[in-house]
Amino acid sequence: MPLRRPFRIVASLALAAAASVAAVPAQAAEDDPRMQLLVIGASPEAGLEGGLSGDRPIIAIDALPEAGDVKQEVFAARLRANPVSTFVSTPSDEGKQFEQFFLVARAALEPAGGNHRLSLGRAQFSMEDFAGRLGSAVQAFDPRHRRIGFLHIVDPADAFPRALPELQTALGGLGFDMMVLMIEGEGAACDTAQPLHYSLMAGLADRAPFGNADGASTVAEVESYLTGALARADARDCGPTYSLILKSGDDPNRVVVEGAMPPFVEMETRLYHETFEAMFLLESEDADTVHAFLESCVYCPREAELTGRLKAMEDTRRTAALEGEIWERIKADDTRERLAIYVENCALCEHRAEALARIDRIDAKAAAFERERKDFMLASEARDLPALRAYAADCVACTHKAEAEALISEIEADTAYMAERALLAEAVEMRDPLRLDEYLKTCTVCDGQDEVARTMEVLVRLKEVRDPCLKLAGLPQHDGPRKLEDIDQAQATAACAAALEEFPEDGLLRTTMGRIKQAAGDVAAAKAAYAFGMDREVPAAYGLAAYSHYAPTDGSRVDLDKVEELASTGAELGDWLSHEILTVIYSKDLVPGKSGEDAFDIAARIAEEGNPLAQFFVGYYYLTGTGTEPSDSEAEAWLKKAVDQGYTHAYSFLAELHERGTDGTPRPDMAADLYWAALEQGDPTATDRLTTQLNNRDREVVRIIQAKLREAGLYRGRVDGVAGPGTVSAIREYADTLKTQG
């Protein structure tokens, strides 16, 4: 099998017999659109995607007629091809049968002695005889312009290079503007080949993007179109072994196809799709898709642009790969100069940002080395965990990073540190300022100060939203009302709901909302709220829950064990109400093993904290000798503290002490003032002592009370200190009036 040779062996050979023929001026297609294609020894449908309709200007003959039979054979062929034929009866230059004539012939080349011969069918011809018969066949059509001839030569012996001079001489006399010789060996046919003669007759060489689309295909346009198509076939390793384009002259603007015949539907469809696909691919970055198109296209519009784009993409990909290889070699390099060379000389610079960042790190390491060394040494000597962590996380040179991480692990594994962190975690979770303070006072590593600060910020905000809620519905320990009936439910609900919207999981707010529910009679909601508070270890929740068991509203039996359990837990957490409940049940001997002494101890504990009720209890226990030795002076001191805080129930007991005088000197004026103040606040003890027990009062106290009644317009009797029915009646009337107003 002969070796394939480069396609472009001969770019342009002048046809010897026609080198001096002048170009014939082209006529407009609409003036004389007559066009004829003669196919000899080949199938007219070869290379077409679809069939061949009968209205095409095509005549096919299987063999070259004898010289004397040419006209008759051609005449017969024309009649067979066209039911209605037109002939010019008087031949002349103006009356030529066809305006444009095209030829396609297929023959075989073989050596014959010292010369060569061509075979067509079963007939064999010398070069001269073949050219003569072929010329006679063409002349029989009487064409005005012999445009383009295509000669397919089968050359199994690879004789064409030696036969070329004979072929050129023989074909030069045919008079075609262009002759295209395609010499075929044993190569495979192209799957994407096109019938070039039909493409040119359809004017594709002139159509955009191949030509200038002016309606006429010039020598330059046809040559460019043919060269591209034949070169593609050669590049795909199929099609002709040799291809030659022979021109009759050197004028590139000479028209060789004018008044193109309509293109075949399949041809037009494929070209249309390929044109749009080419436009899409010119915007694509997918080199594989562009390559696949160029390998499979038939007409390949904008091939040169796509080839250039593909080359650019391949160049870019190759450059990127090379630069990537270089980067892989130097990316972990600590040598600044090598990285700088990459930055200064890269073309695509895909890793430029990384290289610059690494250069910056190298520079930063150099600058930070000494400073970081000092920081590490100080942190290491002090076992300063936050400083060690900061060094390990933020170091640039990181010379001692491994040592820092090892020391961090050692400190974090220490049991004392873990206990310290557990305390902090609990304090943060519970938002307990006391535990946070305990952490700050007892910590040794103290790496949680930022967490403490953040939690304290939250607590500040929490206090801001809590305070209005607690003031309206909280317990006295939180500056709230002591009695449920003193809660303004509407205002309290609004304030507490607003706070809960911001802190929905806050135990104290939920507990306080439960107290509002209890005031409204919703005991179930109150108990649920207290349970929520106890889950979060809210001290007040235990006291309120204990009280709900001590004074059940549903008439159920009092569960003193549960009361003591809840109140004891609340008392341990510092809840005043829990202390108060324990004081009451112990002082009444309601719990086995507990007595007034226990009650006194509990009351004294929170009395010191400023609980006015506990202060009253301590004063009362000193007054009555409950759990302690009686002492009027101690009783007076503690009762005064309760009175000073406005605890009304203590007024009458302190008044009693003033009435008889703890130091042997009665103070009836002070006693009367306290009784009167308690009476005005609706205190039942004061009312009882000034009515039922009025006869037991000091006469001077009674006189002062009578004077106060007269000033109020409630008493008209004598102000003489005698506790008569008029005085008692006036006091009762005043007390009833206060109840009605309250």
XYZ file of C-alpha atoms in Angstrom:
742
model
C 0.000 0.000 0.000
C 1.546 3.357 -1.010
C 2.258 5.830 1.722
C -0.147 8.743 2.033
C 1.402 12.070 1.120
C 0.622 15.596 2.222
C -2.506 16.933 0.572
C -1.117 20.164 -0.775
C 1.382 18.809 -3.302
C 0.435 21.260 -6.051
C -1.279 24.434 -5.025
C -2.174 25.643 -8.507
C -1.145 24.363 -11.935
C -2.039 26.418 -14.997
C -3.780 24.305 -17.632
C -1.264 24.278 -20.464
C -3.659 24.679 -23.349
C -5.686 27.402 -21.707
C -3.167 29.534 -19.925
C -3.808 32.552 -22.135
C -7.613 32.360 -22.202
C -9.148 35.576 -20.974
C -11.856 35.528 -18.320
C -15.400 35.680 -19.692
C -17.567 38.408 -18.075
C -20.190 36.857 -15.847
C -23.889 37.275 -16.557
C -26.552 37.627 -13.928
C -28.146 34.374 -12.864
C -31.654 35.594 -13.563
C -30.710 36.367 -17.213
C -29.794 32.781 -18.054
C -29.899 30.351 -15.177
C -29.148 27.316 -17.369
C -26.768 24.950 -15.638
C -25.736 21.366 -16.460
C -23.766 18.651 -14.713
C -22.479 15.651 -16.645
C -21.557 12.593 -14.591
C -19.516 9.886 -16.331
C -18.715 6.520 -14.804
C -20.036 7.443 -11.354
C -23.313 7.599 -9.452
C -24.933 11.058 -9.360
C -26.163 10.280 -5.824
C -22.717 9.488 -4.454
C -22.029 11.508 -1.293
C -25.592 12.834 -0.910
C -27.364 12.374 2.431
C -30.758 12.122 0.723
C -32.028 10.986 -2.646
C -31.705 12.845 -5.938
C -34.891 14.428 -7.307
C -35.640 14.323 -11.038
C -35.692 18.087 -11.560
C -31.971 18.558 -11.044
C -29.840 19.591 -14.102
C -27.899 16.332 -14.058
C -27.151 13.821 -16.822
C -25.267 10.603 -16.128
C -23.678 8.169 -18.600
C -21.840 4.993 -17.727
C -19.087 5.172 -20.368
C -17.464 7.438 -22.908
C -19.123 7.026 -26.357
C -17.169 6.409 -29.515
C -16.126 9.609 -31.255
C -18.785 9.259 -33.927
C -21.517 8.363 -31.502
C -20.997 11.135 -28.966
C -23.687 13.525 -30.150
C -26.282 10.781 -30.479
C -25.454 9.330 -27.023
C -25.562 12.744 -25.397
C -28.778 13.618 -27.228
C -30.379 10.415 -25.998
C -29.169 10.964 -22.462
C -30.598 14.478 -22.406
C -33.934 13.228 -23.678
C -34.030 10.560 -20.997
C -33.160 13.070 -18.276
C -35.754 15.701 -19.298
C -39.268 14.955 -20.623
C -39.320 18.389 -22.224
C -35.992 19.452 -23.754
C -35.010 22.674 -25.480
C -32.267 22.836 -28.133
C -30.809 25.763 -30.031
C -31.331 25.038 -33.727
C -28.713 27.511 -34.911
C -25.611 27.282 -32.770
C -23.926 30.547 -31.963
C -22.065 32.086 -29.046
C -25.278 33.753 -27.883
C -27.327 30.626 -28.339
C -25.287 28.119 -26.394
C -27.298 25.283 -24.919
C -26.005 25.784 -21.339
C -24.705 28.838 -19.545
C -22.620 26.900 -17.014
C -21.322 23.381 -17.428
C -19.846 21.098 -14.750
C -18.281 17.688 -15.115
C -17.737 14.728 -12.817
C -15.878 11.707 -14.173
C -14.378 8.625 -12.563
C -11.582 6.567 -14.134
C -8.759 4.215 -13.170
C -5.054 4.921 -13.806
C -2.539 2.217 -14.586
C 0.890 1.982 -16.227
C 0.974 0.899 -19.905
C 4.455 0.226 -21.154
C 6.387 3.437 -20.822
C 3.192 5.478 -20.669
C -0.075 5.371 -18.733
C -3.682 4.720 -19.605
C -7.087 5.401 -18.089
C -9.919 2.903 -17.789
C -13.593 3.796 -17.579
C -15.864 0.819 -17.199
C -14.456 -1.978 -19.350
C -12.923 0.412 -21.860
C -9.277 1.457 -21.700
C -7.921 4.655 -23.197
C -4.642 6.311 -23.780
C -4.346 9.701 -22.185
C -4.866 11.417 -25.537
C -7.830 9.230 -26.510
C -9.469 9.704 -23.071
C -9.129 13.468 -23.306
C -10.478 13.472 -26.856
C -13.553 11.432 -26.044
C -14.181 13.405 -22.849
C -13.834 16.671 -24.764
C -16.296 15.447 -27.413
C -18.799 14.543 -24.737
C -18.518 17.979 -23.195
C -18.730 19.711 -26.559
C -21.899 17.816 -27.358
C -23.643 19.900 -24.663
C -22.542 23.096 -26.386
C -21.889 24.970 -23.085
C -21.084 28.658 -22.907
C -18.842 28.312 -19.817
C -17.008 25.187 -18.875
C -16.837 25.914 -15.177
C -15.387 23.157 -13.020
C -14.492 19.594 -13.805
C -13.928 16.908 -11.169
C -11.879 13.887 -12.164
C -11.720 11.032 -9.656
C -8.818 8.757 -10.530
C -8.385 5.379 -8.891
C -4.628 4.740 -8.677
C -3.896 1.422 -6.933
C -0.352 1.332 -8.344
C 0.491 4.860 -7.189
C 1.340 5.833 -10.760
C -0.033 9.364 -10.552
C 3.220 11.230 -9.785
C 4.793 9.876 -12.994
C 1.605 10.305 -15.008
C 1.013 13.911 -13.979
C 2.676 15.539 -17.015
C 0.603 13.390 -19.394
C -2.590 14.155 -17.450
C -1.913 17.872 -17.381
C -1.335 17.952 -21.139
C -4.399 15.832 -21.876
C -6.781 17.726 -19.603
C -5.572 21.168 -20.625
C -7.558 20.971 -23.842
C -10.917 20.477 -22.125
C -11.256 24.237 -21.576
C -12.564 24.225 -17.962
C -11.998 27.209 -15.709
C -10.886 24.791 -13.009
C -10.121 21.091 -12.894
C -10.015 19.213 -9.614
C -8.071 15.963 -9.674
C -8.634 13.587 -6.790
C -6.408 10.537 -6.905
C -7.658 7.743 -4.689
C -5.601 4.843 -3.430
C -6.877 2.202 -1.021
C -7.688 4.606 1.804
C -11.008 4.568 3.613
C -13.793 6.827 2.503
C -14.675 9.735 4.793
C -17.867 9.369 6.810
C -18.130 13.147 6.850
C -17.318 13.741 3.171
C -19.452 16.018 1.038
C -20.141 15.888 -2.727
C -17.908 18.826 -3.604
C -19.418 19.354 -7.059
C -22.901 19.790 -5.602
C -21.579 22.078 -2.842
C -19.949 24.354 -5.428
C -22.935 24.297 -7.815
C -25.143 25.266 -4.849
C -22.929 28.296 -4.291
C -21.622 27.307 -0.844
C -18.173 28.689 -1.623
C -19.718 32.161 -1.923
C -22.047 31.911 1.064
C -21.056 33.248 4.444
C -18.952 32.370 6.252
C -16.992 30.795 3.365
C -17.258 33.699 0.896
C -18.484 37.264 0.545
C -22.094 36.289 -0.263
C -22.335 38.484 -3.388
C -24.097 35.810 -5.464
C -21.067 34.633 -7.457
C -18.322 32.168 -6.508
C -14.880 33.357 -7.613
C -11.742 31.351 -8.240
C -10.394 32.471 -4.877
C -13.583 31.475 -3.025
C -13.819 28.096 -4.742
C -10.133 27.371 -4.262
C -10.399 28.268 -0.565
C -13.513 26.125 -0.136
C -11.992 23.141 -1.940
C -8.681 23.468 -0.147
C -10.435 23.422 3.237
C -12.629 20.438 2.380
C -9.819 18.373 0.855
C -7.415 19.258 3.663
C -10.000 18.102 6.229
C -10.352 14.769 4.451
C -6.589 14.358 4.399
C -6.299 15.291 8.098
C -8.966 12.712 8.938
C -6.919 10.095 7.045
C -9.618 9.432 4.490
C -10.460 10.696 1.012
C -7.977 11.212 -1.857
C -4.316 10.279 -1.638
C -3.500 13.314 -3.790
C -5.640 16.315 -4.625
C -4.786 18.925 -7.260
C -6.630 22.070 -8.216
C -5.794 23.103 -11.813
C -6.753 26.634 -12.838
C -6.929 28.106 -16.333
C -5.673 31.495 -15.211
C -4.316 33.524 -12.328
C -7.246 35.929 -11.778
C -8.560 35.170 -8.261
C -11.713 37.245 -8.895
C -12.814 35.326 -11.965
C -16.351 33.976 -11.512
C -16.607 30.194 -11.810
C -20.114 29.649 -10.357
C -22.971 32.087 -10.904
C -26.665 31.656 -10.438
C -26.258 28.772 -8.017
C -28.783 25.984 -8.088
C -30.933 25.541 -4.986
C -29.081 23.516 -2.339
C -30.278 20.089 -1.345
C -32.537 20.057 1.725
C -30.207 17.770 3.667
C -27.216 19.914 2.701
C -28.967 23.113 3.780
C -30.134 21.567 7.060
C -26.702 20.287 8.025
C -25.022 23.566 7.085
C -27.609 25.530 9.089
C -27.038 23.450 12.216
C -23.272 23.491 11.841
C -23.282 27.283 11.414
C -25.126 27.825 14.674
C -23.076 25.196 16.479
C -19.909 26.972 15.336
C -21.206 30.267 16.724
C -21.996 28.589 20.042
C -18.572 26.968 20.206
C -16.799 30.256 19.568
C -18.099 31.282 23.003
C -17.307 27.924 24.626
C -14.440 27.088 26.938
C -14.847 23.347 26.348
C -11.899 22.319 24.185
C -13.109 18.728 23.885
C -16.445 19.838 22.404
C -14.739 22.154 19.914
C -12.345 19.371 18.915
C -15.216 16.900 18.470
C -17.036 19.374 16.216
C -13.967 19.962 14.040
C -13.459 16.203 13.736
C -17.043 15.441 12.723
C -18.361 18.474 10.817
C -19.069 18.178 7.077
C -19.072 21.812 5.943
C -17.241 23.176 8.985
C -18.220 26.868 8.873
C -15.802 29.185 10.702
C -13.310 26.349 10.845
C -10.269 28.620 10.918
C -11.616 30.618 13.874
C -12.534 27.482 15.782
C -9.168 25.927 15.013
C -7.463 29.046 16.309
C -9.642 29.045 19.400
C -8.951 25.363 19.986
C -5.233 25.964 19.658
C -5.442 28.855 22.094
C -7.362 26.698 24.572
C -4.902 23.845 24.147
C -2.013 26.261 24.576
C -3.685 27.606 27.693
C -4.297 24.113 29.021
C -0.722 23.094 28.310
C 0.617 26.258 29.926
C -1.663 25.728 32.927
C -0.416 22.156 33.287
C 3.212 23.260 33.107
C 2.678 26.081 35.584
C 0.755 23.658 37.796
C 3.717 21.272 37.780
C 6.031 24.111 38.722
C 3.682 25.192 41.499
C 3.496 21.663 42.904
C 7.279 21.721 43.154
C 7.535 25.063 44.927
C 4.259 25.514 46.815
C 5.706 24.204 50.067
C 8.985 26.028 49.507
C 10.268 28.295 52.238
C 12.581 30.042 49.786
C 11.108 33.415 49.036
C 13.133 33.898 45.854
C 11.737 30.818 44.079
C 8.181 31.892 44.807
C 8.956 35.400 43.577
C 10.343 34.006 40.295
C 7.061 32.152 39.741
C 5.024 35.302 40.393
C 7.145 37.435 38.089
C 7.284 34.975 35.175
C 4.017 33.018 35.140
C 1.690 33.497 32.170
C -1.679 32.269 33.441
C -0.703 32.665 37.095
C -3.447 30.415 38.425
C -1.584 30.108 41.727
C -0.351 33.695 41.891
C -2.533 34.607 44.869
C -1.322 31.541 46.776
C 2.278 32.354 45.931
C 1.895 35.959 47.085
C 0.190 34.801 50.264
C 3.037 32.389 50.936
C 5.583 35.129 50.304
C 3.695 37.321 52.768
C 3.736 34.489 55.317
C 7.470 34.006 54.863
C 8.020 37.739 55.363
C 5.674 37.767 58.344
C 7.446 34.784 59.891
C 10.752 36.535 59.641
C 9.316 39.662 61.233
C 7.426 37.771 63.963
C 10.091 35.275 64.992
C 11.614 37.132 67.971
C 8.336 38.579 69.243
C 6.634 35.185 69.168
C 9.579 33.549 70.938
C 9.233 35.985 73.845
C 5.448 35.551 73.955
C 5.786 31.781 74.133
C 8.430 31.848 76.842
C 6.315 34.114 79.049
C 3.157 32.061 78.503
C 5.024 28.806 79.083
C 6.626 29.914 82.338
C 3.297 31.215 83.662
C 1.354 28.204 82.321
C -0.985 30.838 80.929
C -3.495 28.735 79.011
C -5.255 31.607 77.194
C -1.899 33.025 76.115
C -0.680 29.605 74.970
C -3.850 29.078 72.968
C -3.538 32.508 71.419
C 0.061 31.760 70.462
C -0.832 28.388 68.897
C -3.809 29.821 67.027
C -2.298 33.067 65.781
C 1.422 32.447 65.468
C 3.112 33.198 62.173
C 6.604 31.795 62.593
C 5.239 29.117 64.981
C 8.700 27.962 66.025
C 7.383 26.707 69.371
C 3.896 25.672 68.256
C 4.389 21.961 68.989
C 5.656 22.767 72.490
C 2.708 25.097 73.061
C 0.185 22.480 71.952
C 1.769 19.849 74.200
C 1.623 22.198 77.184
C -1.986 23.103 76.384
C -2.924 19.405 76.364
C -1.143 18.886 79.682
C -2.968 21.771 81.360
C -6.350 20.771 79.929
C -5.931 17.213 81.244
C -5.378 18.434 84.808
C -8.271 17.484 87.139
C -8.283 20.875 88.845
C -8.657 22.583 85.490
C -11.478 20.249 84.469
C -13.311 21.012 87.722
C -12.761 24.701 87.082
C -14.276 24.368 83.596
C -17.216 22.375 84.954
C -17.992 25.159 87.423
C -17.820 27.712 84.629
C -20.033 25.654 82.319
C -22.651 25.282 85.048
C -22.514 28.979 85.914
C -22.879 30.004 82.267
C -25.711 27.563 81.648
C -27.597 28.676 84.766
C -26.676 32.344 84.243
C -25.892 32.418 87.915
C -23.921 35.543 88.862
C -22.936 34.033 92.212
C -21.392 31.004 90.547
C -19.727 33.191 87.956
C -18.238 35.233 90.769
C -17.160 32.046 92.515
C -15.417 30.933 89.325
C -13.535 34.219 89.040
C -12.471 34.058 92.694
C -11.354 30.427 92.712
C -10.005 29.772 89.211
C -6.294 29.216 88.719
C -6.081 28.933 84.924
C -8.934 31.372 84.417
C -9.287 30.865 80.661
C -13.027 31.475 80.777
C -13.009 35.182 81.487
C -14.349 36.006 78.043
C -17.245 33.605 78.614
C -17.889 35.204 81.979
C -17.867 38.650 80.387
C -20.298 37.585 77.666
C -22.580 35.938 80.214
C -22.484 39.024 82.412
C -23.526 41.122 79.417
C -26.485 38.799 78.973
C -27.276 39.060 82.673
C -27.246 42.850 82.501
C -29.773 42.732 79.700
C -31.751 40.053 81.508
C -31.943 42.241 84.610
C -33.173 45.135 82.494
C -36.127 43.127 81.203
C -36.667 41.190 84.445
C -36.941 44.148 86.822
C -40.353 45.449 85.643
C -41.752 41.914 85.798
C -40.345 41.177 89.265
C -41.443 44.539 90.657
C -45.035 43.810 89.614
C -45.259 40.100 90.435
C -42.053 38.899 92.085
C -41.634 37.956 95.720
C -40.553 40.547 98.323
C -37.007 39.197 98.023
C -37.110 40.664 94.476
C -38.922 43.846 95.573
C -42.297 42.462 94.522
C -45.615 42.378 96.382
C -45.923 39.956 99.307
C -49.577 39.098 98.745
C -51.085 37.604 95.588
C -53.994 40.021 95.779
C -51.565 42.926 95.520
C -50.450 41.850 92.020
C -51.774 43.986 89.151
C -52.354 41.023 86.870
C -52.757 42.947 83.606
C -49.626 45.045 84.014
C -47.616 42.143 85.395
C -48.639 39.825 82.550
C -47.643 42.409 79.933
C -44.260 43.079 81.547
C -43.400 39.426 82.128
C -44.580 38.336 78.660
C -42.373 40.975 77.035
C -39.387 39.738 79.039
C -40.132 36.099 78.201
C -40.268 36.925 74.514
C -36.586 37.870 74.705
C -35.600 35.199 77.266
C -38.150 32.383 76.874
C -36.103 29.841 78.851
C -35.376 32.010 81.870
C -36.472 30.121 84.966
C -37.138 33.132 87.212
C -39.329 34.836 84.606
C -41.297 31.635 84.049
C -41.662 31.209 87.819
C -42.880 34.782 88.217
C -45.391 34.273 85.411
C -46.573 31.243 87.392
C -47.216 33.471 90.424
C -49.396 35.690 88.198
C -51.291 32.580 87.077
C -51.760 31.583 90.717
C -53.129 35.036 91.511
C -55.590 34.541 88.639
C -56.670 31.165 90.035
C -54.932 29.026 87.395
C -53.280 26.657 89.855
C -52.274 24.070 87.229
C -50.404 26.660 85.143
C -48.761 28.000 88.292
C -47.540 24.552 89.364
C -46.182 23.877 85.852
C -44.290 27.167 85.954
C -42.867 26.380 89.400
C -41.773 22.942 88.148
C -40.006 24.606 85.203
C -38.259 26.956 87.620
C -37.175 24.121 89.902
C -35.683 22.285 86.892
C -33.465 25.343 86.474
C -32.788 25.607 90.209
C -34.620 28.904 90.664
C -34.738 29.374 94.485
C -38.098 31.170 94.485
C -39.704 28.296 92.561
C -39.114 25.945 95.508
C -40.635 28.344 98.012
C -43.709 28.992 95.866
C -44.143 25.275 95.194
C -43.778 24.536 98.917
C -46.382 27.175 99.768
C -48.819 25.704 97.210
C -48.530 22.390 99.066
C -48.772 24.062 102.497
C -51.928 25.998 101.583
C -53.668 23.945 98.847
C -56.620 25.712 97.256
C -58.466 22.512 96.369
C -59.033 21.486 99.981
C -56.653 18.531 99.773
C -54.610 17.333 102.755
C -51.435 19.223 103.553
C -48.371 17.123 102.677
C -45.923 18.417 105.279
C -43.150 16.076 104.124
C -43.333 17.546 100.623
C -43.575 21.060 102.048
C -40.442 20.531 104.139
C -38.556 18.874 101.237
C -39.253 21.714 98.806
C -38.729 24.473 101.369
C -35.451 22.936 102.549
C -34.105 22.868 98.997
C -35.233 26.442 98.412
C -33.703 27.556 101.719
C -30.361 26.012 100.749
C -30.511 28.088 97.552
C -31.205 31.251 99.575
C -34.936 31.659 98.990
C -36.607 33.774 101.684
C -40.069 32.292 101.271
C -38.651 28.799 101.802
C -37.022 29.958 105.040
C -40.280 31.566 106.138
C -42.247 28.368 105.516
C -39.728 26.266 107.459
C -39.843 28.803 110.275
C -43.626 28.515 110.496
C -43.893 24.714 110.369
C -41.002 24.215 112.802
C -42.292 26.814 115.260
C -45.668 25.045 115.299
C -44.037 21.655 115.962
C -45.619 20.286 112.753
C -42.525 18.325 111.761
C -41.250 15.575 114.049
C -37.794 16.314 115.358
C -38.070 20.012 114.607
C -38.933 22.673 117.169
C -38.999 26.350 117.910
C -35.233 26.352 118.244
C -34.920 25.253 114.602
C -37.476 27.874 113.642
C -35.496 30.574 115.449
C -32.209 29.564 113.792
C -33.751 29.663 110.315
C -35.473 33.007 110.913
C -32.314 34.558 112.361
C -30.333 33.452 109.298
C -32.413 35.425 106.796
C -33.284 38.221 109.205
C -29.646 39.191 108.959
C -30.112 39.362 105.175
C -32.859 41.967 105.635
C -35.987 39.812 105.295
C -38.674 41.867 107.125
C -40.856 38.841 107.870
C -37.892 36.959 109.335
C -37.016 40.038 111.353
C -40.559 39.989 112.713
C -40.237 36.273 113.500
C -36.988 36.816 115.406
C -38.482 39.724 117.331
C -41.615 37.701 118.063
C -39.572 34.673 119.161
C -37.549 36.889 121.535
C -40.819 38.352 122.756
C -42.380 34.931 123.368
C -39.247 32.920 124.176
C -39.787 30.570 121.246
C -36.573 28.664 120.540
C -34.520 31.181 122.520
C -34.398 32.955 125.857
C -36.965 35.806 126.092
C -35.510 39.289 125.661
C -37.608 42.427 125.359
C -34.638 44.456 124.200
C -33.779 41.963 121.423
C -37.446 41.726 120.552
C -37.707 45.494 120.301
C -34.591 45.726 118.120
C -35.764 43.112 115.595
C -39.378 44.262 115.556
C -38.194 47.804 114.852
C -36.202 46.519 111.869
C -39.325 44.873 110.501
C -41.374 48.021 111.124
C -38.750 50.175 109.454
C -39.160 48.017 106.341
C -42.917 48.500 106.452
C -43.938 45.055 107.673
C -47.355 46.022 109.095
C -47.882 42.946 111.252
C -44.864 43.914 113.385
C -46.342 47.316 114.317
C -48.691 46.081 117.060
C -46.041 43.892 118.701
C -43.525 46.738 118.808
C -46.314 49.021 120.099
C -46.929 46.562 122.933
C -43.268 46.778 123.950
C -43.358 50.581 123.878
C -46.587 50.490 125.825
C -45.023 48.738 128.784
C -41.477 50.019 128.282
C -38.593 47.627 127.749
C -36.340 49.674 130.005
C -39.014 50.326 132.630
C -40.119 53.567 130.973
C -43.369 53.305 128.988
C -43.609 55.234 125.708
C -47.377 55.507 125.152
C -47.061 58.082 122.389
C -44.866 55.786 120.284
C -47.162 52.855 121.049
C -50.289 54.815 120.040
C -48.663 55.974 116.793
C -47.759 52.382 115.852
C -51.264 51.088 116.690
C -52.835 53.874 114.655
C -50.504 53.292 111.659
C -51.251 49.558 111.706
C -54.993 50.281 112.006
C -54.834 52.556 108.949
C -53.183 49.747 106.963
C -55.938 47.313 107.911
C -53.850 45.149 110.220
C -56.237 42.763 112.030
C -53.952 42.511 115.101
C -54.060 46.286 115.595
C -57.842 46.306 115.090
C -58.265 43.538 117.687
C -56.037 45.254 120.237
C -57.873 48.572 119.819
C -61.333 47.038 120.031
C -61.671 43.658 121.747
C -58.560 44.228 123.858
C -58.910 48.007 124.253
C -59.437 47.652 128.024
C -55.962 46.101 128.227
C -54.340 49.169 126.707
C -52.532 51.807 128.688
C -54.873 54.733 129.504
C -52.557 57.238 127.881
C -52.486 55.127 124.720
C -56.299 55.121 124.684
C -56.376 58.874 125.174
C -54.048 59.472 122.237
C -56.155 57.149 120.049
C -59.309 59.066 121.098
C -57.651 62.305 120.077
C -56.750 60.857 116.669
C -60.344 59.653 116.195
C -61.687 63.108 117.014
C -59.245 64.721 114.558
C -60.556 62.336 111.920
C -64.145 63.324 112.767
C -64.975 59.824 113.942
C -65.376 60.423 117.690
C -67.257 63.077 119.688
C -66.824 61.712 123.194
C -64.478 62.809 125.881
C -60.740 62.407 125.331
C -60.083 60.989 128.782
C -58.351 57.650 128.217
C -61.389 55.667 129.327
C -61.962 52.701 126.995
C -65.718 53.059 126.712
C -68.135 51.650 124.104
C -68.075 54.912 122.152
C -64.352 54.661 121.604
C -64.565 50.993 120.573
C -67.458 51.731 118.230
C -65.581 54.603 116.588
C -62.511 52.423 116.073
C -64.591 49.588 114.548
C -66.367 52.029 112.245
C -63.023 53.441 111.111
C -61.594 49.947 110.514
C -64.668 48.945 108.497
C -64.396 52.130 106.440
C -60.772 51.309 105.615
C -61.743 47.776 104.543
C -64.436 49.150 102.243
C -62.027 51.647 100.694
C -59.308 49.014 100.332
